[in-house]
Each structure stands twice: as C-alpha cells, then as structure tokens.
CSV table of C-alpha atoms in Angstrom, one decimal:
chain,number,residue,atom,x,y,z
A,1,UNK,CA,-10.0,-19.6,12.7
A,2,UNK,CA,-8.9,-16.6,14.8
A,3,UNK,CA,-11.3,-13.7,14.6
A,4,UNK,CA,-9.8,-10.4,13.4
A,5,UNK,CA,-10.2,-8.6,16.7
A,6,UNK,CA,-8.2,-8.4,19.8
A,7,UNK,CA,-8.2,-11.3,22.2
A,8,UNK,CA,-5.7,-13.4,24.2
A,9,UNK,CA,-4.7,-16.8,23.1
A,10,UNK,CA,-4.5,-19.5,25.8
A,11,UNK,CA,-3.3,-23.0,25.5
A,12,UNK,CA,-6.6,-24.5,24.3
A,13,UNK,CA,-7.0,-21.8,21.7
A,14,UNK,CA,-3.5,-22.3,20.5
A,15,UNK,CA,-4.0,-26.0,20.0
A,16,UNK,CA,-7.2,-25.4,18.0
A,17,UNK,CA,-5.4,-22.8,15.9
A,18,UNK,CA,-2.5,-25.1,14.9
A,19,UNK,CA,-4.3,-26.7,12.0
A,20,UNK,CA,-4.8,-23.2,10.4
A,21,UNK,CA,-1.4,-21.6,11.1
A,22,UNK,CA,1.0,-24.6,10.8
A,23,UNK,CA,2.6,-24.8,7.3
A,24,UNK,CA,2.7,-28.3,5.8
A,25,UNK,CA,5.5,-29.4,3.5
A,26,UNK,CA,3.3,-31.8,1.5
A,27,UNK,CA,0.3,-29.5,1.0
A,28,UNK,CA,-0.1,-27.2,-1.9
A,29,UNK,CA,-1.0,-23.6,-1.4
A,30,UNK,CA,-2.6,-21.5,-4.0
A,31,UNK,CA,-1.2,-18.1,-4.9
A,32,UNK,CA,-3.5,-15.2,-4.0
A,33,UNK,CA,-5.9,-14.2,-6.8
A,34,UNK,CA,-4.9,-11.1,-8.8
A,35,UNK,CA,-7.6,-8.6,-8.9
A,36,UNK,CA,-6.1,-5.3,-10.1
A,37,UNK,CA,-3.4,-4.9,-12.8
A,38,UNK,CA,-1.7,-2.1,-14.8
A,39,UNK,CA,-0.5,-3.2,-18.2
A,40,UNK,CA,-0.3,-6.8,-17.0
A,41,UNK,CA,1.5,-5.9,-13.8
A,42,UNK,CA,-0.3,-7.0,-10.7
A,43,UNK,CA,-0.8,-4.3,-8.0
A,44,UNK,CA,-3.5,-5.9,-5.9
A,45,UNK,CA,-4.3,-9.5,-4.8
A,46,UNK,CA,-6.9,-11.0,-2.5
A,47,UNK,CA,-5.6,-11.3,1.1
A,48,UNK,CA,-3.3,-8.2,0.9
A,49,UNK,CA,-3.5,-4.5,1.1
A,50,UNK,CA,-2.1,-1.5,-0.9
A,51,UNK,CA,-2.2,2.3,-0.8
A,52,UNK,CA,-2.3,5.4,-2.8
A,53,UNK,CA,-0.2,8.3,-1.6
A,54,UNK,CA,0.3,11.9,-2.7
A,55,UNK,CA,0.4,15.5,-1.6
A,56,UNK,CA,-2.8,17.5,-1.2
A,57,UNK,CA,-4.6,18.3,-4.5
A,58,UNK,CA,-2.7,15.6,-6.3
A,59,UNK,CA,-6.0,13.9,-7.3
A,60,UNK,CA,-5.5,10.8,-5.1
A,61,UNK,CA,-9.3,10.3,-4.8
A,62,UNK,CA,-9.8,10.6,-8.6
A,63,UNK,CA,-7.1,7.9,-9.0
A,64,UNK,CA,-8.9,5.6,-6.5
A,65,UNK,CA,-12.2,6.3,-8.2
A,66,UNK,CA,-10.8,4.8,-11.4
A,67,UNK,CA,-9.7,1.6,-9.5
A,68,UNK,CA,-13.2,1.2,-8.0
A,69,UNK,CA,-14.9,1.9,-11.3
A,70,UNK,CA,-12.9,-0.7,-13.0
A,71,UNK,CA,-13.7,-3.2,-10.3
A,72,UNK,CA,-17.4,-2.4,-10.6
A,73,UNK,CA,-17.5,-2.7,-14.4
A,74,UNK,CA,-14.7,-5.0,-15.4
A,75,UNK,CA,-13.5,-2.3,-17.9
A,76,UNK,CA,-10.1,-0.9,-18.2
A,77,UNK,CA,-10.2,2.7,-16.8
A,78,UNK,CA,-7.2,4.9,-17.0
A,79,UNK,CA,-4.6,2.1,-16.9
A,80,UNK,CA,-6.4,-0.1,-14.3
A,81,UNK,CA,-8.0,-3.4,-15.2
A,82,UNK,CA,-9.8,-4.9,-12.2
A,83,UNK,CA,-11.6,-8.2,-11.9
A,84,UNK,CA,-13.1,-9.3,-8.6
A,85,UNK,CA,-14.0,-13.0,-7.9
A,86,UNK,CA,-17.6,-13.8,-8.8
A,87,UNK,CA,-18.4,-14.7,-5.2
A,88,UNK,CA,-16.8,-11.4,-3.9
A,89,UNK,CA,-17.9,-8.8,-6.4
A,90,UNK,CA,-19.0,-6.1,-3.9
A,91,UNK,CA,-17.0,-3.1,-2.8
A,92,UNK,CA,-17.0,-1.3,0.5
A,93,UNK,CA,-15.9,2.3,0.2
A,94,UNK,CA,-15.1,4.2,3.5
A,95,UNK,CA,-14.4,7.9,3.6
A,96,UNK,CA,-13.1,9.4,6.8
A,97,UNK,CA,-12.6,13.0,5.8
A,98,UNK,CA,-15.2,14.5,3.5
A,99,UNK,CA,-18.8,15.5,4.0
A,100,UNK,CA,-21.8,13.6,2.6
A,101,UNK,CA,-22.1,16.1,-0.2
A,102,UNK,CA,-18.5,15.6,-1.4
A,103,UNK,CA,-18.7,11.9,-0.9
A,104,UNK,CA,-21.9,11.9,-3.0
A,105,UNK,CA,-19.8,13.5,-5.8
A,106,UNK,CA,-17.2,10.7,-5.5
A,107,UNK,CA,-19.9,8.0,-5.7
A,108,UNK,CA,-21.4,9.6,-8.8
A,109,UNK,CA,-18.0,9.9,-10.4
A,110,UNK,CA,-17.3,6.2,-9.8
A,111,UNK,CA,-20.6,5.2,-11.3
A,112,UNK,CA,-20.1,7.5,-14.4
A,113,UNK,CA,-16.6,6.1,-15.0
A,114,UNK,CA,-18.0,2.5,-14.7
A,115,UNK,CA,-20.8,3.4,-17.2
A,116,UNK,CA,-23.5,2.6,-14.6
A,117,UNK,CA,-26.7,4.5,-13.8
A,118,UNK,CA,-26.4,7.4,-11.3
A,119,UNK,CA,-30.2,7.6,-10.6
A,120,UNK,CA,-30.6,4.3,-8.8
A,121,UNK,CA,-28.8,2.4,-6.1
A,122,UNK,CA,-26.1,-0.1,-6.9
A,123,UNK,CA,-25.9,-3.1,-4.6
A,124,UNK,CA,-22.3,-3.8,-5.6
A,125,UNK,CA,-20.9,-0.7,-3.8
A,126,UNK,CA,-21.5,0.3,-0.2
A,127,UNK,CA,-20.3,3.8,0.6
A,128,UNK,CA,-19.9,4.8,4.3
A,129,UNK,CA,-19.2,8.4,5.5
A,130,UNK,CA,-17.3,8.4,8.8
A,131,UNK,CA,-16.2,12.0,9.1
A,132,UNK,CA,-18.1,12.8,12.3
A,133,UNK,CA,-16.8,9.8,14.3
A,134,UNK,CA,-13.7,9.3,16.5
A,135,UNK,CA,-10.8,7.1,15.3
A,136,UNK,CA,-12.0,4.3,17.7
A,137,UNK,CA,-15.6,4.5,16.5
A,138,UNK,CA,-14.4,4.4,12.9
A,139,UNK,CA,-12.5,1.2,13.4
A,140,UNK,CA,-15.4,-0.4,15.2
A,141,UNK,CA,-17.7,0.6,12.3
A,142,UNK,CA,-15.3,-1.0,9.8
A,143,UNK,CA,-15.1,-4.1,11.9
A,144,UNK,CA,-18.9,-4.5,12.0
A,145,UNK,CA,-19.2,-3.7,8.3
A,146,UNK,CA,-16.7,-6.4,7.4
A,147,UNK,CA,-18.6,-8.8,9.6
A,148,UNK,CA,-22.1,-8.0,8.4
A,149,UNK,CA,-21.6,-7.2,4.7
A,150,UNK,CA,-21.6,-10.2,2.3
A,151,UNK,CA,-19.4,-10.9,-0.8
A,152,UNK,CA,-17.0,-8.0,-0.2
A,153,UNK,CA,-13.9,-8.3,-2.4
A,154,UNK,CA,-12.4,-4.8,-2.3
A,155,UNK,CA,-12.3,-2.3,0.5
A,156,UNK,CA,-11.3,1.3,0.1
A,157,UNK,CA,-10.3,3.3,3.2
A,158,UNK,CA,-9.8,7.0,2.4
A,159,UNK,CA,-7.9,7.8,4.6
A,160,UNK,CA,-6.1,5.5,7.1
A,161,UNK,CA,-4.6,8.4,9.1
A,162,UNK,CA,-8.1,9.0,10.6
A,163,UNK,CA,-8.3,5.6,12.1
A,164,UNK,CA,-5.6,6.4,14.7
A,165,UNK,CA,-5.1,9.3,17.2
A,166,UNK,CA,-1.4,10.0,16.7
A,167,UNK,CA,0.2,9.5,13.3
A,168,UNK,CA,3.7,9.4,14.9
A,169,UNK,CA,2.8,6.7,17.5
A,170,UNK,CA,4.7,3.5,16.7
A,171,UNK,CA,2.3,1.3,18.7
A,172,UNK,CA,-0.8,2.8,17.1
A,173,UNK,CA,0.7,2.6,13.6
A,174,UNK,CA,1.7,-1.0,14.0
A,175,UNK,CA,-1.7,-1.8,15.5
A,176,UNK,CA,-3.7,-0.4,12.5
A,177,UNK,CA,-1.4,-2.1,10.0
A,178,UNK,CA,-1.9,-5.4,11.8
A,179,UNK,CA,-5.7,-4.7,11.5
A,180,UNK,CA,-5.3,-4.3,7.8
A,181,UNK,CA,-3.4,-7.6,7.6
A,182,UNK,CA,-6.0,-9.4,9.7
A,183,UNK,CA,-9.0,-8.0,7.9
A,184,UNK,CA,-7.7,-8.7,4.4
A,185,UNK,CA,-6.6,-12.2,5.3
A,186,UNK,CA,-9.5,-13.3,7.4
A,187,UNK,CA,-12.2,-12.0,5.1
A,188,UNK,CA,-10.2,-12.9,2.0
A,189,UNK,CA,-10.4,-9.5,0.3
A,190,UNK,CA,-8.1,-6.6,-0.7
A,191,UNK,CA,-7.9,-3.3,1.1
A,192,UNK,CA,-6.7,-0.2,-0.6
A,193,UNK,CA,-6.1,2.8,1.6
A,194,UNK,CA,-5.1,6.5,1.1
A,195,UNK,CA,-2.4,8.4,2.9
A,196,UNK,CA,-0.9,11.9,2.4
A,197,UNK,CA,2.8,12.4,1.7
A,198,UNK,CA,4.9,14.9,3.7
A,199,UNK,CA,4.7,18.4,2.3
A,200,UNK,CA,8.4,18.9,2.3
A,201,UNK,CA,9.4,15.6,0.7
A,202,UNK,CA,8.1,12.5,-1.0
A,203,UNK,CA,8.0,10.3,2.1
A,204,UNK,CA,4.7,8.9,3.5
A,205,UNK,CA,3.6,10.6,6.7
A,206,UNK,CA,4.6,9.5,10.2
A,207,UNK,CA,5.1,6.1,11.6
A,208,UNK,CA,2.0,4.9,9.8
A,209,UNK,CA,3.7,5.7,6.5
A,210,UNK,CA,6.8,3.7,7.6
A,211,UNK,CA,4.6,0.7,8.4
A,212,UNK,CA,2.8,1.0,5.1
A,213,UNK,CA,6.1,1.0,3.2
A,214,UNK,CA,7.2,-2.1,5.0
A,215,UNK,CA,4.0,-4.2,4.8
A,216,UNK,CA,1.9,-3.0,1.8
A,217,UNK,CA,1.8,-5.1,-1.4
A,218,UNK,CA,1.9,-1.9,-3.5
A,219,UNK,CA,2.1,1.8,-2.9
A,220,UNK,CA,1.1,4.1,-5.7
A,221,UNK,CA,2.4,7.7,-5.8
A,222,UNK,CA,0.2,10.3,-7.4
A,223,UNK,CA,1.9,13.7,-8.0
A,224,UNK,CA,1.2,16.8,-10.0
A,225,UNK,CA,3.3,17.4,-13.1
A,226,UNK,CA,5.8,20.2,-12.5
A,227,UNK,CA,5.0,22.0,-15.7
A,228,UNK,CA,1.3,21.5,-15.9
A,229,UNK,CA,-0.5,21.3,-12.6
A,230,UNK,CA,-3.7,20.0,-14.2
A,231,UNK,CA,-1.9,16.7,-15.0
A,232,UNK,CA,-1.4,14.0,-12.4
A,233,UNK,CA,1.2,11.3,-12.7
A,234,UNK,CA,1.0,7.8,-11.3
A,235,UNK,CA,4.1,5.8,-10.4
A,236,UNK,CA,4.9,2.8,-8.3
A,237,UNK,CA,6.5,4.0,-5.0
A,238,UNK,CA,6.8,0.4,-3.7
A,239,UNK,CA,5.7,-2.8,-5.4
A,240,UNK,CA,6.2,-6.5,-5.0
A,241,UNK,CA,5.7,-7.3,-8.7
A,242,UNK,CA,7.9,-5.7,-11.4
A,243,UNK,CA,7.4,-1.9,-11.7
A,244,UNK,CA,4.8,-0.8,-14.3
A,245,UNK,CA,5.3,2.1,-16.8
A,246,UNK,CA,4.1,5.4,-15.2
A,247,UNK,CA,1.0,7.0,-16.6
A,248,UNK,CA,-0.7,10.3,-16.4
A,249,UNK,CA,-4.3,11.6,-16.3
A,250,UNK,CA,-6.1,14.9,-16.2
A,251,UNK,CA,-9.6,16.0,-15.3
A,252,UNK,CA,-11.8,16.7,-18.3
A,253,UNK,CA,-14.8,19.0,-18.8
A,254,UNK,CA,-17.0,16.2,-17.7
A,255,UNK,CA,-15.2,16.2,-14.3
A,256,UNK,CA,-13.9,12.7,-14.9
A,257,UNK,CA,-10.2,11.6,-15.1
A,258,UNK,CA,-8.9,10.9,-18.6
A,259,UNK,CA,-5.7,9.2,-19.6
A,260,UNK,CA,-3.0,11.6,-21.1
A,261,UNK,CA,-1.5,9.7,-24.0
A,262,UNK,CA,2.1,10.2,-25.0
A,263,UNK,CA,2.8,12.1,-21.8
A,264,UNK,CA,6.5,12.9,-21.4
A,265,UNK,CA,7.8,12.0,-17.9
A,266,UNK,CA,10.8,13.7,-16.4
A,267,UNK,CA,12.8,11.3,-14.3
A,268,UNK,CA,12.6,11.8,-10.6
A,269,UNK,CA,14.9,10.2,-8.0
A,270,UNK,CA,12.9,7.0,-7.8
A,271,UNK,CA,13.1,6.6,-11.6
A,272,UNK,CA,16.9,7.1,-11.8
A,273,UNK,CA,17.6,4.2,-9.5
A,274,UNK,CA,15.4,1.2,-10.5
A,275,UNK,CA,17.5,-1.6,-9.0
A,276,UNK,CA,20.3,-2.0,-6.4
A,277,UNK,CA,22.0,-4.4,-8.8
A,278,UNK,CA,22.4,-1.6,-11.4
A,279,UNK,CA,24.0,0.8,-8.9
A,280,UNK,CA,27.7,1.7,-9.1
A,281,UNK,CA,30.1,0.8,-6.3
A,282,UNK,CA,30.3,4.4,-5.3
A,283,UNK,CA,26.5,4.7,-5.0
A,284,UNK,CA,26.5,1.7,-2.7
A,285,UNK,CA,29.4,3.2,-0.7
A,286,UNK,CA,27.6,6.5,-0.3
A,287,UNK,CA,24.4,4.8,0.9
A,288,UNK,CA,26.2,2.4,3.3
A,289,UNK,CA,28.3,5.3,4.8
A,290,UNK,CA,25.0,7.0,5.5
A,291,UNK,CA,23.5,3.7,6.9
A,292,UNK,CA,26.3,3.2,9.4
A,293,UNK,CA,26.8,6.8,10.3
A,294,UNK,CA,24.9,6.5,13.6
A,295,UNK,CA,26.1,3.0,14.6
A,296,UNK,CA,29.0,0.6,13.6
A,297,UNK,CA,26.8,-2.4,14.3
A,298,UNK,CA,23.1,-3.4,14.0
A,299,UNK,CA,20.9,-6.2,14.7
A,300,UNK,CA,19.0,-7.5,11.7
A,301,UNK,CA,15.8,-5.4,12.0
A,302,UNK,CA,17.7,-2.3,13.0
A,303,UNK,CA,19.9,-3.0,9.9
A,304,UNK,CA,16.9,-3.0,7.6
A,305,UNK,CA,15.6,0.2,9.1
A,306,UNK,CA,19.1,1.8,8.7
A,307,UNK,CA,19.5,0.5,5.1
A,308,UNK,CA,16.1,2.1,4.3
A,309,UNK,CA,17.3,5.5,5.4
A,310,UNK,CA,20.7,5.1,4.0
A,311,UNK,CA,19.5,4.2,0.5
A,312,UNK,CA,16.8,6.8,0.5
A,313,UNK,CA,19.5,9.3,1.0
A,314,UNK,CA,20.7,8.5,-2.6
A,315,UNK,CA,17.1,8.4,-4.0
A,316,UNK,CA,16.4,4.7,-3.7
A,317,UNK,CA,13.3,4.2,-1.7
A,318,UNK,CA,11.9,0.6,-1.4
A,319,UNK,CA,9.8,-1.6,0.9
A,320,UNK,CA,10.8,-4.4,3.2
A,321,UNK,CA,10.9,-7.2,0.7
A,322,UNK,CA,13.4,-5.3,-1.5
A,323,UNK,CA,15.5,-4.3,1.5
A,324,UNK,CA,15.7,-8.0,2.6
A,325,UNK,CA,17.0,-8.9,-0.9
A,326,UNK,CA,19.4,-5.9,-0.8
A,327,UNK,CA,20.8,-7.1,2.5
A,328,UNK,CA,21.5,-10.5,1.0
A,329,UNK,CA,23.1,-8.9,-2.0
A,330,UNK,CA,25.4,-6.8,0.2
A,331,UNK,CA,26.3,-9.8,2.4
A,332,UNK,CA,27.2,-11.9,-0.8
A,333,UNK,CA,29.5,-9.1,-2.0
A,334,UNK,CA,31.0,-8.6,1.5
A,335,UNK,CA,29.9,-5.0,1.7
A,336,UNK,CA,28.3,-6.0,5.0
A,337,UNK,CA,29.7,-8.7,7.3
A,338,UNK,CA,27.8,-10.7,9.9
A,339,UNK,CA,29.4,-11.2,13.3
A,340,UNK,CA,27.2,-13.5,15.4
A,341,UNK,CA,23.9,-11.6,15.5
A,342,UNK,CA,25.2,-8.2,14.5
A,343,UNK,CA,26.1,-6.7,11.1
A,344,UNK,CA,28.8,-4.2,10.3
A,345,UNK,CA,30.1,-2.3,7.3
A,346,UNK,CA,33.2,-3.5,5.3
A,347,UNK,CA,34.6,-0.4,3.5
A,348,UNK,CA,37.1,-2.5,1.6
A,349,UNK,CA,34.4,-4.4,-0.4
A,350,UNK,CA,34.4,-4.4,-4.2
A,351,UNK,CA,31.5,-5.2,-6.6
C-alpha cells in the first residue's frame, strides 16, 4: 500500500495500487472503530482525525488531557469515554509549543486523571517535546515516530499550527491536512490536534482552520464562561455524528479538571441554529443573499465555500459534510438552481 510520504506514482505503481484503492460492489467494508464518545455520541474513530479549538487560556490542553487519560485508563473522565483497540492501546503525545518542564506537568496530570502512578514510566504513552525544532523537522520526527512506534491507536498533536511555516498558506495548509489523512488511514489510528481560534471571533485560525473545518471528523470548541472565567465550556463546533449536549469543567485545588454539574449554558450563535431544516425562509434568504453577494454564479466547490461564509453570517457554522447536504436541500427546494456546471440563486423560492 502507498506509504504516507511524498512520492510520484508511475504506471507500474498505479497498477499495483488498484487492489487497495478500487471500491468493490460485492465486498463488505467495516465501519471504522469508535474509540472516543461523549454521552454515547461518537467524536473519534480509527482512521480519522479531530481537533480541539479555543482561544488562549480556555483550557484546551486540560480538555485534551482528559481525553488521553480516558484512553489510558478506560474510565469516563469529564464526559469522555475512550476505548482503544487491544492491539493499538498506546498513545503518542506530541507538543510543539511548551518547554519540557510544562510538558512534564501535562504528563503528570494525564497520569493522575487516569489513576496511574506518576513515579514510574508508562509504556502506553510516549510524550515528545518538539518546541526547539523547525516545522519541517517536526513533521519528519512525527513521520519517523509513526513508522517506528508500535501499537499506536491515538496521536495527539498540540498544536498543528507549528507544523507549517505560514498559517495563511493554502498550499501548506492543504498539505498538512493531507498528511493527517494519510497518517491516520495508513497507520489505522486516530489523530487529535489542537488549534487556536481567532482572537476577534470564533473562527479557527487561517487556511489551516478552514481545511480542518472541511475535513475533520469532529471539532470541539473550548471556551471560557462569560460570567465565571474559571469555568470552561465544551461544545461541538463541527461533528459528523449527532451533536452532544455541551458540558463544562473547572480546575480544582488538585490542579485537575473536574466536571461542573448542572451548569447553566447561555445559548451562543451556534446553539441557536442547530439544523438548516429548522431555519425560517427568511433566515435562508439572508444567508443566500450573503452567499451570492460577490458572484451570481459558482462552480460546485466555490458554491460550498460561499455557502459556508453565507451561513456563518447568520450564526450557522458547519463543516463540508453538512454543507453538501445543505446544498442538496437548497436544490430540492429550488432556492439554488443548476445551469450546466454552475449554480445560481433563485430569490423566488419558497420553503
């Protein structure tokens, strides 16, 4: 099978690859194994990748620590219940930002949350500190680690921004997302990464954020509570499964995250609009007018990009899979019409 690094595919290699990449009508394909859930809602499966996002000091790393601790112990921690395959029960944790001292605190926190000893090495977690290396070197180290380490089922990359030079480079962003897809598929594991949100809004940063939104299985948003900054709230920003009920946690005197029970959530923009099928006709009109403000016609991919921006303008932010279904919905209700290979807005539609 094709190795997860860059090489050209000639005719001979293409023919040898066909048995792996050609889909058969008669063969049965198993659904990817679910490894992390929240209240029975799947947020992570083998062969895919996900992300945690949030503004600085929102406690993103504490949230990730709970996921890792659950995967190490099999216990439910915060709201996470993780179970790795028995043949892939090891975790590779990669930190690109913090010093060894701070990373050591994270490792201790994970082991404490998991109820495991902190005075001896644990073979089920490998923690790599890559702060002093360049983006290219970091990626090379990750490639070698995935190649050399055995029985890895979960990989944490905190944070993905440090694997590229320019966060606003479309080509670099697409390249690293393709790496995540190759690594997770080829090595049959799940990758969970961390990315900051923009300071001025709740959008993921740069082109890398856009690509994450389009390709990730799940994106979790961690944010500070407006009334009590000691409390962090966890929501689904994008998710392929149904959305889970948000939950909150705070840091206790033991320096560990603890679930805040019966926390009262104030609805944000994402909460108010849970489905495009529940929107009013006027909400769709407002979003579509914004979508087609810059152009009267779009090709399919350009239409999806424009729909994303248009519907985000009314507080509905979703990933590619939902946008594809939204596009079908709009075509079925004649809000968008297809003319050959282009799509245009029909303002006379009615739902």
